[in-house]
Amino acid sequence: MEFKNIQAIVFDAYGTLLDISSIDQLLKELFGDKANDIGSLWRKKQLEYTWLRTLMGRYVHFDTVTLDALKFACRYNGVDLNEKMAETLMQAYDELSIFEDVSPALRKLMARYRLAVLSNANQKMLENSLKHNKVHSLFEQIISVEEALHFKPKPVVYRMAEQQLDLKRFEILFISSNTWDVAGAKSFGLKVVWGNRFNGQMEELSFEPDLIVADLEELAAHLILKEND
Amino acid sequence: MEFKNIQAIVFDAYGTLLDISSIDQLLKELFGDKANDIGSLWRKKQLEYTWLRTLMGRYVHFDTVTLDALKFACRYNGVDLNEKMAETLMQAYDELSIFEDVSPALRKLMARYRLAVLSNANQKMLENSLKHNKVHSLFEQIISVEEALHFKPKPVVYRMAEQQLDLKRFEILFISSNTWDVAGAKSFGLKVVWGNRFNGQMEELSFEPDLIVADLEELAAHLILKEND
């Protein structure tokens, strides 16, 4: 059976547990017609800056990257970002909602697997977000890249899961909604599930997920079914 | 004087010397209404895959990355890319035109400076493109990342310029139209010019260019003026 060795399930946070679109209403209030352009460029630059800073060897915490990306997105769209707006948006980013399926699925999975989070966010930001949604205590470990001083998909980051859970990589099932994160984790050697929440397309990076699900409830159903095989 | 130590000028290739938009007509013929979407996603994914593969430690040559990005862009847009189309586009990518200002500016600059290219492209692809435009022989060195097995903006790539020209990093002036490349080269320690051909916005990556010019003619004018100060 494909997942018979799995001891722990490790979750990406942003887009996988946390719904980034829960900030959309606030963006609309602050930026009106430009909200969509600013929101999508913000997310794009946030990702790019994690990759570029890791390549350059210039790590800074994810909240700094997030603020820098917001500044770029506003400047690019000709919008003046004042300190109050920046503070409001960064606060909202600490209080993103989780997707509906997350909490019930975690409660099913925790009966059988050790659960952890592995995220680009710094520890404080990550814990704030999970506490805000009252799922913090469902995880045995909440692992931030902060200690590695690199962002995903650098192998050393995925190795943190292996080390902090004291498991072999084939004993860990990693799930992410981010296709590049799926490829990175698979390249490292974890078992990988793509949570394809938005009917996306897998990257052309030579690494494919072991399983594709629409959400975490589907993952729980799949694993519990497998368990009963 | 800011550039008094400069011995060599090192040029990025794609977007700086080579005009990627020279492929637009062919994209239009092949993809009609979807040409713009496919073209911009192609370029976006091409960059992303160089970054992600370097982070993952999974280098493949730039022509493979370019073809992979094209495949993704077509699949994402629901277009069937057959072998003949792929071949035609990859051939066209080997024969991109240079910007109008490149050849006259290089001829001015070569009287005073050693000239080189430092590009993400593999050696063969890079030389094909420069030969096609008859500027190949103006460069003392044509440096591909191929030997480093990493892409920009990893410091080891910029170090290739230092090593192969046998110069200190403050003796090298690097010019790129790509803002992330500007930040990467500056972070490494080169003197850096941003060739802002398209009225863009600099990234929020904590590194700024030493000089901004609109094109290479403006760079030549600036340096020759400085020389006569």
GROMACS .gro file of C-alpha atoms in nm:
model
  458
    1MET     CA    1   0.000   0.000   0.000
    2GLU     CA    2   0.137   0.336  -0.106
    3PHE     CA    3   0.115   0.510   0.231
    4LYS     CA    4   0.163   0.216   0.468
    5ASN     CA    5   0.488   0.358   0.618
    6ILE     CA    6   0.344   0.698   0.694
    7GLN     CA    7   0.379   0.801   1.060
    8ALA     CA    8   0.322   1.176   1.036
    9ILE     CA    9   0.137   1.420   0.813
   10VAL     CA   10   0.303   1.755   0.763
   11PHE     CA   11   0.098   2.048   0.635
   12ASP     CA   12   0.203   2.356   0.446
   13ALA     CA   13   0.023   2.660   0.593
   14TYR     CA   14  -0.061   2.937   0.342
   15GLY     CA   15  -0.311   2.819   0.081
   16THR     CA   16  -0.323   2.472   0.238
   17LEU     CA   17  -0.457   2.541   0.588
   18LEU     CA   18  -0.494   2.919   0.575
   19ASP     CA   19  -0.720   3.082   0.319
   20ILE     CA   20  -0.535   3.382   0.178
   21SER     CA   21  -0.853   3.507   0.013
   22SER     CA   22  -0.997   3.584   0.357
   23ILE     CA   23  -0.809   3.913   0.327
   24ASP     CA   24  -0.990   4.009   0.003
   25GLN     CA   25  -1.268   4.210   0.167
   26LEU     CA   26  -1.016   4.427   0.349
   27LEU     CA   27  -0.817   4.480   0.028
   28LYS     CA   28  -1.139   4.590  -0.141
   29GLU     CA   29  -1.213   4.839   0.138
   30LEU     CA   30  -0.864   4.984   0.124
   31PHE     CA   31  -0.791   4.978  -0.250
   32GLY     CA   32  -1.130   4.969  -0.426
   33ASP     CA   33  -1.094   4.889  -0.797
   34LYS     CA   34  -0.725   4.816  -0.757
   35ALA     CA   35  -0.777   4.549  -0.489
   36ASN     CA   36  -0.748   4.250  -0.725
   37ASP     CA   37  -0.435   4.378  -0.898
   38ILE     CA   38  -0.268   4.466  -0.569
   39GLY     CA   39  -0.374   4.140  -0.402
   40SER     CA   40  -0.245   3.915  -0.678
   41LEU     CA   41   0.081   4.106  -0.723
   42TRP     CA   42   0.129   4.102  -0.345
   43ARG     CA   43   0.108   3.721  -0.339
   44LYS     CA   44   0.326   3.686  -0.651
   45LYS     CA   45   0.600   3.908  -0.510
   46GLN     CA   46   0.580   3.749  -0.167
   47LEU     CA   47   0.665   3.413  -0.325
   48GLU     CA   48   0.930   3.556  -0.557
   49TYR     CA   49   1.102   3.733  -0.270
   50THR     CA   50   1.122   3.414  -0.064
   51TRP     CA   51   1.286   3.238  -0.360
   52LEU     CA   52   1.514   3.525  -0.456
   53ARG     CA   53   1.628   3.600  -0.101
   54THR     CA   54   1.710   3.234  -0.044
   55LEU     CA   55   1.907   3.226  -0.372
   56MET     CA   56   2.088   3.547  -0.279
   57GLY     CA   57   2.161   3.418   0.072
   58ARG     CA   58   1.970   3.715   0.217
   59TYR     CA   59   1.708   3.561   0.443
   60VAL     CA   60   1.476   3.789   0.635
   61HIS     CA   61   1.164   3.680   0.824
   62PHE     CA   62   0.847   3.605   0.629
   63ASP     CA   63   0.665   3.900   0.782
   64THR     CA   64   0.932   4.133   0.640
   65VAL     CA   65   0.908   3.964   0.299
   66THR     CA   66   0.530   3.996   0.317
   67LEU     CA   67   0.548   4.367   0.398
   68ASP     CA   68   0.811   4.428   0.127
   69ALA     CA   69   0.589   4.251  -0.129
   70LEU     CA   70   0.292   4.463  -0.020
   71LYS     CA   71   0.500   4.780  -0.062
   72PHE     CA   72   0.602   4.673  -0.413
   73ALA     CA   73   0.246   4.583  -0.512
   74CYS     CA   74   0.117   4.923  -0.396
   75ARG     CA   75   0.400   5.119  -0.557
   76TYR     CA   76   0.357   4.928  -0.886
   77ASN     CA   77  -0.013   5.012  -0.885
   78GLY     CA   78   0.046   5.377  -0.803
   79VAL     CA   79  -0.109   5.353  -0.457
   80ASP     CA   80   0.036   5.528  -0.155
   81LEU     CA   81   0.065   5.279   0.129
   82ASN     CA   82   0.062   5.465   0.457
   83GLU     CA   83   0.178   5.316   0.786
   84LYS     CA   84  -0.172   5.262   0.918
   85MET     CA   85  -0.280   5.068   0.607
   86ALA     CA   86   0.035   4.854   0.618
   87GLU     CA   87  -0.025   4.777   0.985
   88THR     CA   88  -0.390   4.687   0.925
   89LEU     CA   89  -0.302   4.451   0.639
   90MET     CA   90  -0.017   4.283   0.825
   91GLN     CA   91  -0.248   4.235   1.122
   92ALA     CA   92  -0.506   4.078   0.891
   93TYR     CA   93  -0.239   3.848   0.753
   94ASP     CA   94  -0.186   3.722   1.110
   95GLU     CA   95  -0.559   3.648   1.130
   96LEU     CA   96  -0.632   3.468   0.802
   97SER     CA   97  -0.914   3.214   0.830
   98ILE     CA   98  -0.862   2.844   0.776
   99PHE     CA   99  -1.053   2.660   0.503
  100GLU     CA  100  -1.376   2.493   0.619
  101ASP     CA  101  -1.249   2.138   0.573
  102VAL     CA  102  -0.933   2.188   0.784
  103SER     CA  103  -1.059   2.150   1.137
  104PRO     CA  104  -1.281   1.839   1.087
  105ALA     CA  105  -1.014   1.669   0.874
  106LEU     CA  106  -0.740   1.733   1.129
  107ARG     CA  107  -0.956   1.585   1.404
  108LYS     CA  108  -0.997   1.264   1.201
  109LEU     CA  109  -0.631   1.241   1.102
  110MET     CA  110  -0.491   1.306   1.450
  111ALA     CA  111  -0.643   0.981   1.577
  112ARG     CA  112  -0.406   0.787   1.354
  113TYR     CA  113  -0.112   1.016   1.260
  114ARG     CA  114   0.124   1.261   1.421
  115LEU     CA  115   0.045   1.604   1.276
  116ALA     CA  116   0.281   1.894   1.210
  117VAL     CA  117   0.304   2.217   1.013
  118LEU     CA  118   0.604   2.319   0.801
  119SER     CA  119   0.580   2.675   0.680
  120ASN     CA  120   0.777   2.962   0.532
  121ALA     CA  121   0.632   3.187   0.800
  122ASN     CA  122   0.837   3.285   1.100
  123GLN     CA  123   0.739   3.113   1.423
  124LYS     CA  124   0.548   3.404   1.574
  125MET     CA  125   0.345   3.476   1.261
  126LEU     CA  126   0.265   3.107   1.214
  127GLU     CA  127   0.157   3.051   1.574
  128ASN     CA  128  -0.055   3.367   1.573
  129SER     CA  129  -0.241   3.242   1.266
  130LEU     CA  130  -0.302   2.892   1.398
  131LYS     CA  131  -0.404   3.015   1.744
  132HIS     CA  132  -0.643   3.263   1.586
  133ASN     CA  133  -0.819   2.965   1.424
  134LYS     CA  134  -0.800   2.747   1.736
  135VAL     CA  135  -0.621   2.461   1.559
  136HIS     CA  136  -0.284   2.530   1.719
  137SER     CA  137  -0.313   2.250   1.976
  138LEU     CA  138  -0.398   1.984   1.714
  139PHE     CA  139  -0.038   1.983   1.592
  140GLU     CA  140   0.242   1.803   1.770
  141GLN     CA  141   0.491   2.042   1.611
  142ILE     CA  142   0.473   2.377   1.438
  143ILE     CA  143   0.790   2.405   1.234
  144SER     CA  144   0.899   2.739   1.091
  145VAL     CA  145   1.181   2.780   0.837
  146GLU     CA  146   1.303   3.054   1.069
  147GLU     CA  147   1.571   2.831   1.219
  148ALA     CA  148   1.708   2.724   0.879
  149LEU     CA  149   1.736   3.084   0.754
  150HIS     CA  150   1.616   2.964   0.414
  151PHE     CA  151   1.276   2.937   0.248
  152LYS     CA  152   1.117   2.649   0.055
  153PRO     CA  153   1.187   2.469  -0.173
  154LYS     CA  154   1.547   2.442  -0.048
  155PRO     CA  155   1.603   2.081   0.068
  156VAL     CA  156   1.732   2.191   0.409
  157VAL     CA  157   1.384   2.319   0.490
  158TYR     CA  158   1.211   1.985   0.422
  159ARG     CA  159   1.488   1.817   0.620
  160MET     CA  160   1.366   2.011   0.926
  161ALA     CA  161   1.050   1.798   0.925
  162GLU     CA  162   1.256   1.480   0.914
  163GLN     CA  163   1.480   1.598   1.197
  164GLN     CA  164   1.223   1.754   1.426
  165LEU     CA  165   0.985   1.458   1.394
  166ASP     CA  166   1.278   1.212   1.412
  167LEU     CA  167   1.138   1.017   1.117
  168LYS     CA  168   1.270   0.897   0.781
  169ARG     CA  169   1.152   1.094   0.483
  170PHE     CA  170   0.941   0.805   0.348
  171GLU     CA  171   0.755   0.801   0.681
  172ILE     CA  172   0.634   1.158   0.629
  173LEU     CA  173   0.340   1.261   0.415
  174PHE     CA  174   0.361   1.626   0.319
  175ILE     CA  175   0.062   1.813   0.180
  176SER     CA  176   0.065   2.147   0.004
  177SER     CA  177  -0.167   2.339  -0.228
  178ASN     CA  178   0.133   2.509  -0.384
  179THR     CA  179   0.253   2.319  -0.690
  180TRP     CA  180   0.614   2.438  -0.658
  181ASP     CA  181   0.613   2.326  -0.292
  182VAL     CA  182   0.481   1.985  -0.399
  183ALA     CA  183   0.769   1.953  -0.649
  184GLY     CA  184   1.025   2.068  -0.390
  185ALA     CA  185   0.909   1.825  -0.122
  186LYS     CA  186   0.896   1.540  -0.372
  187SER     CA  187   1.243   1.625  -0.499
  188PHE     CA  188   1.366   1.606  -0.139
  189GLY     CA  189   1.211   1.262  -0.098
  190LEU     CA  190   0.900   1.305   0.112
  191LYS     CA  191   0.573   1.135   0.018
  192VAL     CA  192   0.368   1.420  -0.121
  193VAL     CA  193   0.002   1.506  -0.165
  194TRP     CA  194  -0.109   1.797  -0.381
  195GLY     CA  195  -0.412   1.966  -0.229
  196ASN     CA  196  -0.549   2.097  -0.555
  197ARG     CA  197  -0.807   2.330  -0.404
  198PHE     CA  198  -0.845   2.557  -0.705
  199ASN     CA  199  -0.840   2.319  -1.001
  200GLY     CA  200  -0.483   2.420  -1.089
  201GLN     CA  201  -0.215   2.276  -1.315
  202MET     CA  202   0.095   2.093  -1.190
  203GLU     CA  203   0.433   2.252  -1.275
  204GLU     CA  204   0.676   2.118  -1.537
  205LEU     CA  205   0.950   2.056  -1.280
  206SER     CA  206   0.999   1.680  -1.330
  207PHE     CA  207   0.839   1.590  -0.996
  208GLU     CA  208   0.480   1.477  -0.954
  209PRO     CA  209   0.273   1.427  -0.638
  210ASP     CA  210   0.197   1.075  -0.510
  211LEU     CA  211  -0.166   1.170  -0.466
  212ILE     CA  212  -0.396   1.457  -0.563
  213VAL     CA  213  -0.693   1.556  -0.347
  214ALA     CA  214  -0.935   1.848  -0.363
  215ASP     CA  215  -0.914   1.923   0.011
  216LEU     CA  216  -0.818   1.778   0.349
  217GLU     CA  217  -1.146   1.592   0.396
  218GLU     CA  218  -1.066   1.397   0.079
  219LEU     CA  219  -0.720   1.325   0.218
  220ALA     CA  220  -0.867   1.195   0.544
  221ALA     CA  221  -1.115   0.978   0.357
  222HIS     CA  222  -0.840   0.839   0.136
  223LEU     CA  223  -0.608   0.754   0.426
  224ILE     CA  224  -0.879   0.604   0.645
  225LEU     CA  225  -1.000   0.393   0.351
  226LYS     CA  226  -0.642   0.279   0.290
  227GLU     CA  227  -0.606   0.194   0.658
  228ASN     CA  228  -0.907  -0.036   0.633
  229ASP     CA  229  -0.785  -0.208   0.315
  230MET     CA  230   3.416   5.915  -0.962
  231GLU     CA  231   3.169   5.631  -0.911
  232PHE     CA  232   3.291   5.407  -1.193
  233LYS     CA  233   3.662   5.495  -1.202
  234ASN     CA  234   3.776   5.141  -1.113
  235ILE     CA  235   3.568   4.970  -1.380
  236GLN     CA  236   3.770   4.750  -1.617
  237ALA     CA  237   3.499   4.538  -1.772
  238ILE     CA  238   3.129   4.567  -1.851
  239VAL     CA  239   2.929   4.247  -1.820
  240PHE     CA  240   2.589   4.222  -1.988
  241ASP     CA  241   2.291   4.008  -1.906
  242ALA     CA  242   2.147   3.863  -2.228
  243TYR     CA  243   1.768   3.814  -2.229
  244GLY     CA  244   1.583   4.144  -2.207
  245THR     CA  245   1.911   4.336  -2.189
  246LEU     CA  246   2.075   4.253  -2.524
  247LEU     CA  247   1.814   4.021  -2.674
  248ASP     CA  248   1.458   4.142  -2.733
  249ILE     CA  249   1.224   3.867  -2.620
  250SER     CA  250   0.931   4.043  -2.786
  251SER     CA  251   1.083   3.962  -3.126
  252ILE     CA  252   0.909   3.625  -3.089
  253ASP     CA  253   0.563   3.786  -3.051
  254GLN     CA  254   0.467   3.770  -3.419
  255LEU     CA  255   0.534   3.396  -3.430
  256LEU     CA  256   0.333   3.345  -3.108
  257LYS     CA  257   0.046   3.534  -3.272
  258GLU     CA  258   0.061   3.313  -3.582
  259LEU     CA  259   0.065   2.995  -3.376
  260PHE     CA  260  -0.173   3.082  -3.092
  261GLY     CA  261  -0.396   3.366  -3.219
  262ASP     CA  262  -0.596   3.527  -2.938
  263LYS     CA  263  -0.410   3.328  -2.676
  264ALA     CA  264  -0.065   3.451  -2.786
  265ASN     CA  265  -0.033   3.719  -2.516
  266ASP     CA  266  -0.142   3.492  -2.233
  267ILE     CA  267   0.085   3.211  -2.348
  268GLY     CA  268   0.379   3.445  -2.413
  269SER     CA  269   0.367   3.613  -2.073
  270LEU     CA  270   0.311   3.289  -1.882
  271TRP     CA  271   0.596   3.130  -2.079
  272ARG     CA  272   0.836   3.403  -1.965
  273LYS     CA  273   0.704   3.395  -1.606
  274LYS     CA  274   0.743   3.019  -1.575
  275GLN     CA  275   1.083   3.022  -1.746
  276LEU     CA  276   1.211   3.253  -1.471
  277GLU     CA  277   1.035   3.068  -1.192
  278TYR     CA  278   1.177   2.735  -1.306
  279THR     CA  279   1.534   2.870  -1.309
  280TRP     CA  280   1.485   2.988  -0.950
  281LEU     CA  281   1.302   2.679  -0.828
  282ARG     CA  282   1.541   2.431  -0.992
  283THR     CA  283   1.839   2.613  -0.841
  284LEU     CA  284   1.672   2.606  -0.498
  285MET     CA  285   1.587   2.236  -0.539
  286GLY     CA  286   1.940   2.157  -0.658
  287ARG     CA  287   1.797   2.024  -0.985
  288TYR     CA  288   1.976   2.219  -1.256
  289VAL     CA  289   1.895   2.144  -1.618
  290HIS     CA  290   2.005   2.352  -1.917
  291PHE     CA  291   1.820   2.673  -1.996
  292ASP     CA  292   1.683   2.534  -2.321
  293THR     CA  293   1.515   2.253  -2.125
  294VAL     CA  294   1.374   2.503  -1.874
  295THR     CA  295   1.252   2.716  -2.164
  296LEU     CA  296   1.078   2.422  -2.331
  297ASP     CA  297   0.927   2.307  -1.998
  298ALA     CA  298   0.792   2.658  -1.938
  299LEU     CA  299   0.644   2.665  -2.288
  300LYS     CA  300   0.474   2.328  -2.226
  301PHE     CA  301   0.325   2.458  -1.901
  302ALA     CA  302   0.206   2.783  -2.060
  303CYS     CA  303   0.031   2.592  -2.340
  304ARG     CA  304  -0.123   2.332  -2.109
  305TYR     CA  305  -0.247   2.605  -1.872
  306ASN     CA  306  -0.411   2.783  -2.164
  307GLY     CA  307  -0.569   2.466  -2.299
  308VAL     CA  308  -0.355   2.460  -2.613
  309ASP     CA  309  -0.210   2.142  -2.757
  310LEU     CA  310   0.160   2.198  -2.823
  311ASN     CA  311   0.274   1.958  -3.092
  312GLU     CA  312   0.637   1.872  -3.159
  313LYS     CA  313   0.659   2.085  -3.471
  314MET     CA  314   0.529   2.396  -3.289
  315ALA     CA  315   0.768   2.339  -2.999
  316GLU     CA  316   1.059   2.303  -3.238
  317THR     CA  317   0.964   2.619  -3.430
  318LEU     CA  318   0.940   2.823  -3.109
  319MET     CA  319   1.264   2.692  -2.963
  320GLN     CA  320   1.437   2.769  -3.293
  321ALA     CA  321   1.293   3.123  -3.279
  322TYR     CA  322   1.425   3.157  -2.925
  323ASP     CA  323   1.773   3.088  -3.063
  324GLU     CA  324   1.721   3.369  -3.312
  325LEU     CA  325   1.583   3.653  -3.102
  326SER     CA  326   1.679   3.999  -3.230
  327ILE     CA  327   1.893   4.239  -3.033
  328PHE     CA  328   1.759   4.582  -2.935
  329GLU     CA  329   1.850   4.862  -3.177
  330ASP     CA  330   2.083   5.039  -2.936
  331VAL     CA  331   2.295   4.732  -2.858
  332SER     CA  332   2.532   4.717  -3.153
  333PRO     CA  333   2.627   5.089  -3.171
  334ALA     CA  334   2.666   5.110  -2.792
  335LEU     CA  335   2.889   4.801  -2.776
  336ARG     CA  336   3.113   4.947  -3.046
  337LYS     CA  337   3.162   5.262  -2.839
  338LEU     CA  338   3.217   5.081  -2.512
  339MET     CA  339   3.464   4.825  -2.649
  340ALA     CA  340   3.716   5.102  -2.719
  341ARG     CA  341   3.752   5.160  -2.346
  342TYR     CA  342   3.629   4.848  -2.161
  343ARG     CA  343   3.658   4.472  -2.177
  344LEU     CA  344   3.312   4.338  -2.265
  345ALA     CA  345   3.151   4.011  -2.159
  346VAL     CA  346   2.812   3.842  -2.134
  347LEU     CA  347   2.688   3.655  -1.826
  348SER     CA  348   2.367   3.466  -1.893
  349ASN     CA  349   2.139   3.195  -1.761
  350ALA     CA  350   2.142   3.040  -2.108
  351ASN     CA  351   2.354   2.736  -2.181
  352GLN     CA  352   2.665   2.806  -2.390
  353LYS     CA  353   2.528   2.675  -2.718
  354MET     CA  354   2.198   2.866  -2.695
  355LEU     CA  355   2.376   3.186  -2.595
  356GLU     CA  356   2.634   3.168  -2.873
  357ASN     CA  357   2.366   3.086  -3.131
  358SER     CA  358   2.173   3.398  -3.030
  359LEU     CA  359   2.472   3.632  -3.035
  360LYS     CA  360   2.608   3.491  -3.364
  361HIS     CA  361   2.264   3.529  -3.521
  362ASN     CA  362   2.288   3.903  -3.443
  363LYS     CA  363   2.655   3.932  -3.545
  364VAL     CA  364   2.764   4.074  -3.208
  365HIS     CA  365   2.937   3.758  -3.092
  366SER     CA  366   3.288   3.880  -3.174
  367LEU     CA  367   3.247   4.207  -2.981
  368PHE     CA  368   3.270   4.021  -2.651
  369GLU     CA  369   3.594   3.903  -2.499
  370GLN     CA  370   3.404   3.636  -2.308
  371ILE     CA  371   3.063   3.477  -2.331
  372ILE     CA  372   2.995   3.326  -1.991
  373SER     CA  373   2.715   3.077  -1.941
  374VAL     CA  374   2.594   2.956  -1.600
  375GLU     CA  375   2.620   2.609  -1.751
  376GLU     CA  376   2.949   2.538  -1.576
  377ALA     CA  377   2.819   2.643  -1.233
  378LEU     CA  378   2.508   2.421  -1.262
  379HIS     CA  379   2.307   2.699  -1.097
  380PHE     CA  380   2.105   2.992  -1.225
  381LYS     CA  381   2.104   3.357  -1.118
  382PRO     CA  382   2.078   3.516  -0.867
  383LYS     CA  383   2.292   3.261  -0.679
  384PRO     CA  384   2.621   3.433  -0.585
  385VAL     CA  385   2.833   3.156  -0.741
  386VAL     CA  386   2.703   3.263  -1.084
  387TYR     CA  387   2.816   3.626  -1.047
  388ARG     CA  388   3.148   3.497  -0.914
  389MET     CA  389   3.203   3.335  -1.256
  390ALA     CA  390   3.242   3.684  -1.405
  391GLU     CA  391   3.500   3.774  -1.142
  392GLN     CA  392   3.692   3.453  -1.198
  393GLN     CA  393   3.678   3.431  -1.574
  394LEU     CA  394   3.773   3.796  -1.621
  395ASP     CA  395   4.030   3.772  -1.339
  396LEU     CA  396   3.904   4.099  -1.188
  397LYS     CA  397   3.784   4.212  -0.847
  398ARG     CA  398   3.410   4.256  -0.817
  399PHE     CA  399   3.435   4.636  -0.782
  400GLU     CA  400   3.618   4.643  -1.118
  401ILE     CA  401   3.316   4.492  -1.295
  402LEU     CA  402   3.010   4.685  -1.408
  403PHE     CA  403   2.715   4.452  -1.461
  404ILE     CA  404   2.408   4.563  -1.652
  405SER     CA  405   2.070   4.392  -1.659
  406SER     CA  406   1.714   4.489  -1.748
  407ASN     CA  407   1.585   4.234  -1.499
  408THR     CA  408   1.526   4.394  -1.160
  409TRP     CA  409   1.581   4.071  -0.963
  410ASP     CA  410   1.911   4.022  -1.151
  411VAL     CA  411   2.013   4.378  -1.060
  412ALA     CA  412   1.943   4.302  -0.692
  413GLY     CA  413   2.130   3.970  -0.710
  414ALA     CA  414   2.441   4.119  -0.872
  415LYS     CA  415   2.442   4.410  -0.628
  416SER     CA  416   2.401   4.173  -0.333
  417PHE     CA  417   2.706   3.983  -0.461
  418GLY     CA  418   2.907   4.304  -0.476
  419LEU     CA  419   2.936   4.401  -0.841
  420LYS     CA  420   2.880   4.757  -0.955
  421VAL     CA  421   2.537   4.742  -1.115
  422VAL     CA  422   2.340   4.931  -1.376
  423TRP     CA  423   1.968   4.876  -1.424
  424GLY     CA  424   1.877   4.901  -1.790
  425ASN     CA  425   1.521   5.013  -1.732
  426ARG     CA  426   1.401   4.964  -2.091
  427PHE     CA  427   1.030   4.938  -2.009
  428ASN     CA  428   0.977   5.200  -1.740
  429GLY     CA  429   0.958   4.934  -1.469
  430GLN     CA  430   0.971   4.940  -1.091
  431MET     CA  431   1.269   4.823  -0.885
  432GLU     CA  432   1.208   4.530  -0.649
  433GLU     CA  433   1.182   4.557  -0.270
  434LEU     CA  434   1.486   4.336  -0.212
  435SER     CA  435   1.705   4.580  -0.015
  436PHE     CA  436   1.952   4.627  -0.303
  437GLU     CA  437   1.945   4.920  -0.543
  438PRO     CA  438   2.138   4.977  -0.867
  439ASP     CA  439   2.431   5.222  -0.877
  440LEU     CA  440   2.291   5.374  -1.194
  441ILE     CA  441   1.970   5.357  -1.396
  442VAL     CA  442   1.970   5.404  -1.774
  443ALA     CA  443   1.700   5.364  -2.037
  444ASP     CA  444   1.922   5.170  -2.279
  445LEU     CA  445   2.284   5.091  -2.367
  446GLU     CA  446   2.337   5.413  -2.564
  447GLU     CA  447   2.261   5.604  -2.245
  448LEU     CA  448   2.509   5.385  -2.059
  449ALA     CA  449   2.779   5.455  -2.319
  450ALA     CA  450   2.710   5.828  -2.304
  451HIS     CA  451   2.726   5.823  -1.926
  452LEU     CA  452   3.054   5.632  -1.910
  453ILE     CA  453   3.224   5.832  -2.185
  454LEU     CA  454   3.114   6.155  -2.019
  455LYS     CA  455   3.252   6.031  -1.686
  456GLU     CA  456   3.577   5.937  -1.856
  457ASN     CA  457   3.618   6.295  -1.979
  458ASP     CA  458   3.539   6.452  -1.641
   0.00000   0.00000   0.00000
